[in-house]
Short mmCIF file of C-alpha atoms in Angstrom, two decimals:
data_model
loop_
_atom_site.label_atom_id
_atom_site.label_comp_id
_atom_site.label_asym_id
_atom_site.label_seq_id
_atom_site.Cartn_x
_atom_site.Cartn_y
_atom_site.Cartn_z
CA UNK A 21 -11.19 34.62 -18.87
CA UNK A 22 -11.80 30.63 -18.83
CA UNK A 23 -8.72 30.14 -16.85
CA UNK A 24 -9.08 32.80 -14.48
CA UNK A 25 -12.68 30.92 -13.85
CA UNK A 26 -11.36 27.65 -13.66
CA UNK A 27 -9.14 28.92 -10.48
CA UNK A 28 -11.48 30.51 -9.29
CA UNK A 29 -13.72 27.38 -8.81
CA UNK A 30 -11.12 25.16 -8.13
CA UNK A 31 -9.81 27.88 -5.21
CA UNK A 32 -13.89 27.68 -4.36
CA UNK A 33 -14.12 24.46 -3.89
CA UNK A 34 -11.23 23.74 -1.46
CA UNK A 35 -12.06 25.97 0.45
CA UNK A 36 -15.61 24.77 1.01
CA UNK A 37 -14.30 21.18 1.00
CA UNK A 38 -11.71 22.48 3.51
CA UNK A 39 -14.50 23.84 5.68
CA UNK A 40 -16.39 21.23 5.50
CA UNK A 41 -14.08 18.51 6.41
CA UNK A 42 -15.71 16.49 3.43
CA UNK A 43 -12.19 14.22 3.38
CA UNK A 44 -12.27 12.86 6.50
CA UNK A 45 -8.93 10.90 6.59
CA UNK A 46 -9.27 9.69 10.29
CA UNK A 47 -11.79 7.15 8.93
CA UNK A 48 -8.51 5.24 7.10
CA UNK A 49 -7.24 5.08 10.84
CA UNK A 50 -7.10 1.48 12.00
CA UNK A 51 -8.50 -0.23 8.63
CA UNK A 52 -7.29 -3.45 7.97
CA UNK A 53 -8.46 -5.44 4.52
CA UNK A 54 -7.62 -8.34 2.61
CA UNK A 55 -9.13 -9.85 -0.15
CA UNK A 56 -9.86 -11.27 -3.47
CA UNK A 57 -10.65 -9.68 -7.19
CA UNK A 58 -11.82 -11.20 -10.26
CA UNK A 59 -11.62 -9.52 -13.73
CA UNK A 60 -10.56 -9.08 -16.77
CA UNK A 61 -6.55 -8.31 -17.28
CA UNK A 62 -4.34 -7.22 -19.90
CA UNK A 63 -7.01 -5.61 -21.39
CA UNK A 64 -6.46 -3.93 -24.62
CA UNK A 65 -3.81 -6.62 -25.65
CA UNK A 66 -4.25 -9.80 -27.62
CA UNK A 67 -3.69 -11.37 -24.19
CA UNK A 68 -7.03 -9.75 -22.40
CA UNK A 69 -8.51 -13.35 -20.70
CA UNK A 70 -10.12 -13.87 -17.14
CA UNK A 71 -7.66 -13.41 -14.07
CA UNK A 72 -7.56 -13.95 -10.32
CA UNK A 73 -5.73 -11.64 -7.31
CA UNK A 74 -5.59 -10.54 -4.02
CA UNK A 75 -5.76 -7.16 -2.33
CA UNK A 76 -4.99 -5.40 0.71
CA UNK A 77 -5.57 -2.14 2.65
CA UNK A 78 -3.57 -0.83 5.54
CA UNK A 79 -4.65 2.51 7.22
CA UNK A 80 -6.40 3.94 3.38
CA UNK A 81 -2.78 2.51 1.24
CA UNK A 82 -4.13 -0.15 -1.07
CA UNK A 83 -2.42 -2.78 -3.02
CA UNK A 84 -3.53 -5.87 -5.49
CA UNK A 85 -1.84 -8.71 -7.55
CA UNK A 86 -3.25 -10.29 -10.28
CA UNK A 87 -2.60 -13.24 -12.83
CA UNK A 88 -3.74 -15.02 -16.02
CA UNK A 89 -1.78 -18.59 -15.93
CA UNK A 90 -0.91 -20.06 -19.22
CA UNK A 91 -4.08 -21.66 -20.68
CA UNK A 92 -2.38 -24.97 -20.88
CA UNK A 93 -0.26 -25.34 -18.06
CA UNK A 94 -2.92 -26.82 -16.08
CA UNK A 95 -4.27 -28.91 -18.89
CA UNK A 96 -4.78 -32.88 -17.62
CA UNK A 97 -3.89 -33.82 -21.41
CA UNK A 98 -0.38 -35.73 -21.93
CA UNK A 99 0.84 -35.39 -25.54
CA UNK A 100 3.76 -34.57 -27.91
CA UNK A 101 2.30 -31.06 -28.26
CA UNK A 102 3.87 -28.11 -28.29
CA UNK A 103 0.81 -25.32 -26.97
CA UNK A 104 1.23 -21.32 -27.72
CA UNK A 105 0.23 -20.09 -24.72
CA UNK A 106 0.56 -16.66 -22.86
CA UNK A 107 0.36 -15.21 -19.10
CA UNK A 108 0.04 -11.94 -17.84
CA UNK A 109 0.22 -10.48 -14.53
CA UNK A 110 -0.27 -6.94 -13.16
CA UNK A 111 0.29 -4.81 -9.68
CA UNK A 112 -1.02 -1.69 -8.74
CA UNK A 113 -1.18 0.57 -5.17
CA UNK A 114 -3.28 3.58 -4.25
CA UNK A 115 -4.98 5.33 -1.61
CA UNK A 116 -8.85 5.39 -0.96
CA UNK A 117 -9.80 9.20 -0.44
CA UNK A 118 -13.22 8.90 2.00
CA UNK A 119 -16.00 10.35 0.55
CA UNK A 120 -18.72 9.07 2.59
CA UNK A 121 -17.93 6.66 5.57
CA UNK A 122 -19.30 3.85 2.95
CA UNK A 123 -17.70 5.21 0.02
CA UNK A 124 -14.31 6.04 -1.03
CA UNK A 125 -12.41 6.99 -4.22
CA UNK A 126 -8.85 5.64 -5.21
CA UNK A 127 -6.51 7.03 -7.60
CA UNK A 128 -4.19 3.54 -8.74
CA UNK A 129 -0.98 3.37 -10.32
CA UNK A 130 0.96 0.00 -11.48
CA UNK A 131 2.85 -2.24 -13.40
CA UNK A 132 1.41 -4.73 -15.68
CA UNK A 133 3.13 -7.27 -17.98
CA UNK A 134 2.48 -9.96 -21.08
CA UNK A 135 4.31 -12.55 -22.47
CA UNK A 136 4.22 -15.27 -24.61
CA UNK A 137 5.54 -18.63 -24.34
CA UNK A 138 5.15 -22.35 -25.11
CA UNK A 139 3.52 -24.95 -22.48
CA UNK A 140 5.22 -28.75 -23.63
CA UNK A 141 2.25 -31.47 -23.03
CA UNK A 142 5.39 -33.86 -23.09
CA UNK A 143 6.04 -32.67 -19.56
CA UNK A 144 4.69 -33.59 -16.48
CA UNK A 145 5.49 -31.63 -13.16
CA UNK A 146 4.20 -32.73 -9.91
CA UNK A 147 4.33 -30.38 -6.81
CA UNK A 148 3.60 -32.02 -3.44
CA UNK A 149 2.75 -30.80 0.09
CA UNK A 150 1.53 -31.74 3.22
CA UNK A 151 -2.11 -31.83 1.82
CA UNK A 152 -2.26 -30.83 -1.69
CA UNK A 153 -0.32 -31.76 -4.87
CA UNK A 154 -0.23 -29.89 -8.03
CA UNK A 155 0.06 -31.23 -11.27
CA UNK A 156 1.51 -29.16 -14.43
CA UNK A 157 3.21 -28.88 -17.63
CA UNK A 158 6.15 -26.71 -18.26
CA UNK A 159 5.86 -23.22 -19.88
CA UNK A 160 8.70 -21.57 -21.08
CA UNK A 161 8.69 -17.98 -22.11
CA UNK A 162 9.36 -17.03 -25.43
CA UNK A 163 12.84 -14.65 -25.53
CA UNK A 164 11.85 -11.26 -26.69
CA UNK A 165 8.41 -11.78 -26.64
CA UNK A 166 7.75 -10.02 -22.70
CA UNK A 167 6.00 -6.71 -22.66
CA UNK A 168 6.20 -3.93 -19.86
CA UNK A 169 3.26 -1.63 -19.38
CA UNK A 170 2.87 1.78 -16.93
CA UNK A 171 -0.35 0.83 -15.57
CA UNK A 172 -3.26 3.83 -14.42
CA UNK A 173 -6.54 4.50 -13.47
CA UNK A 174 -8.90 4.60 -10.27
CA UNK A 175 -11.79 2.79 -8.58
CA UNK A 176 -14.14 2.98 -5.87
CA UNK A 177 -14.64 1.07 -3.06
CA UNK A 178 -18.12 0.72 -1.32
CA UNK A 179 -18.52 -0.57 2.67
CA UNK A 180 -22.04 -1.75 2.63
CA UNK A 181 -21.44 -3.39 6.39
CA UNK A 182 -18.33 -2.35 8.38
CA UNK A 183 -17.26 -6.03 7.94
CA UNK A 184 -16.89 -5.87 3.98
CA UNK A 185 -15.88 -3.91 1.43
CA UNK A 186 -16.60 -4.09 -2.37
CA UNK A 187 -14.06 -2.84 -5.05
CA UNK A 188 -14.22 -2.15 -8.17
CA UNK A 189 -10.67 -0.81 -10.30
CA UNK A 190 -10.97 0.01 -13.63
CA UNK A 191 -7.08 0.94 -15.21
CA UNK A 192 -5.66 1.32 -19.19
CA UNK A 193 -4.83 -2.77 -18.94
CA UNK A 194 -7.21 -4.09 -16.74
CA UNK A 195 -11.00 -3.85 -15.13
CA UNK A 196 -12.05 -5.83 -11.97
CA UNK A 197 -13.95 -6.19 -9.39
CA UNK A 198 -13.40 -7.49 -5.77
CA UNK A 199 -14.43 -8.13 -2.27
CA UNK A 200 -12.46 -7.91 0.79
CA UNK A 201 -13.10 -8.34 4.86
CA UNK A 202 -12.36 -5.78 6.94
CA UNK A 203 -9.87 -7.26 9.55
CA UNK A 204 -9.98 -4.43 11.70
CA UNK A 205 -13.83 -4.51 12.49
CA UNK A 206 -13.60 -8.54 12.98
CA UNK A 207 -11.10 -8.02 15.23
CA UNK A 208 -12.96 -5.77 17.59
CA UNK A 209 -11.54 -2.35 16.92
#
């Protein structure tokens, strides 16, 4: 009897949302984002620190990077250290379903990855440009020590003006946040 009323609502409601158009994928037409996220990532490992990425949407398909740096390779110290350090990076794609021309629902699916490694103080790298230089130590992952995840979940992504959009993705190894400019409306169309 439960299952026959489970179809029967499910059956109930597409049909009503059918009707009603309540998915109206012609919004995704001509949409155009790129942004930035901030959160927290490998969540759920020992690894689980702040990290930084970028996102992008093209016509509803959505797609992020993100990254946690070794905590030392940065570092300004010079030394005859050896650090324990780790980094962690994760990518994920999706499509926003429209709910409401200012919200919209995204089922995500991705790859996300730890591993550990050593960052030698003894080291100095120096990257140059035209304008900018970078200065670093050199982190070398530990053999055996890199972990592969399947990476899932969803988030929702609100359009308070047509010029912005905010994110927010919550998946098994990672929750952030993010905000990205609409392209397509800055552009005219």
């Amino acid at each position: 009897m439960m299952k026959k009323l489970i179809v029967f609502a499910t059956l109930l409601s597409l049909t009503i949302c059918a009707h009603a158009q309540m998915f109206d994928f012609s919004s995704n037409a001509q949409r155009y984002e790129a942004g930035f996220n901030l959160g927290q990532m490998a969540t759920g490992t020992p690894y689980a620190r702040l990290g930084f990425g970028v996102n992008a949407l093209v016509w509803g398909f959505y797609a992020d990077f993100n990254k946690v740096t070794a905590q030392h390779k940065f570092d300004g110290k010079f030394s005859d250290k050896l650090w324990e350090d780790d980094e962690s990076f994760s990518l994920h794609a999706g499509y926003q379903i429209p709910v409401f021309r200012w919200l919209r629902i995204m089922p995500v699916i991705g790859y996300a990855q730890t591993n550990e490694g050593l960052t030698d103080a003894s080291t100095i790298n120096v990257e140059t440009g035209e304008n900018s230089s970078s200065v670093y130590h050199t982190y070398t992952v530990t053999p055996g020590s890199r972990v592969d995840y399947f990476d899932y979940g969803g988030g929702i992504s609100i359009q308070p003006l047509k010029w912005f959009s905010i994110n927010f993705v919550y998946t098994r190894f990672a929750y952030y946040g993010g905000i990205a400019i609409d392209l397509g409306s800055i552009a005219g169309r």
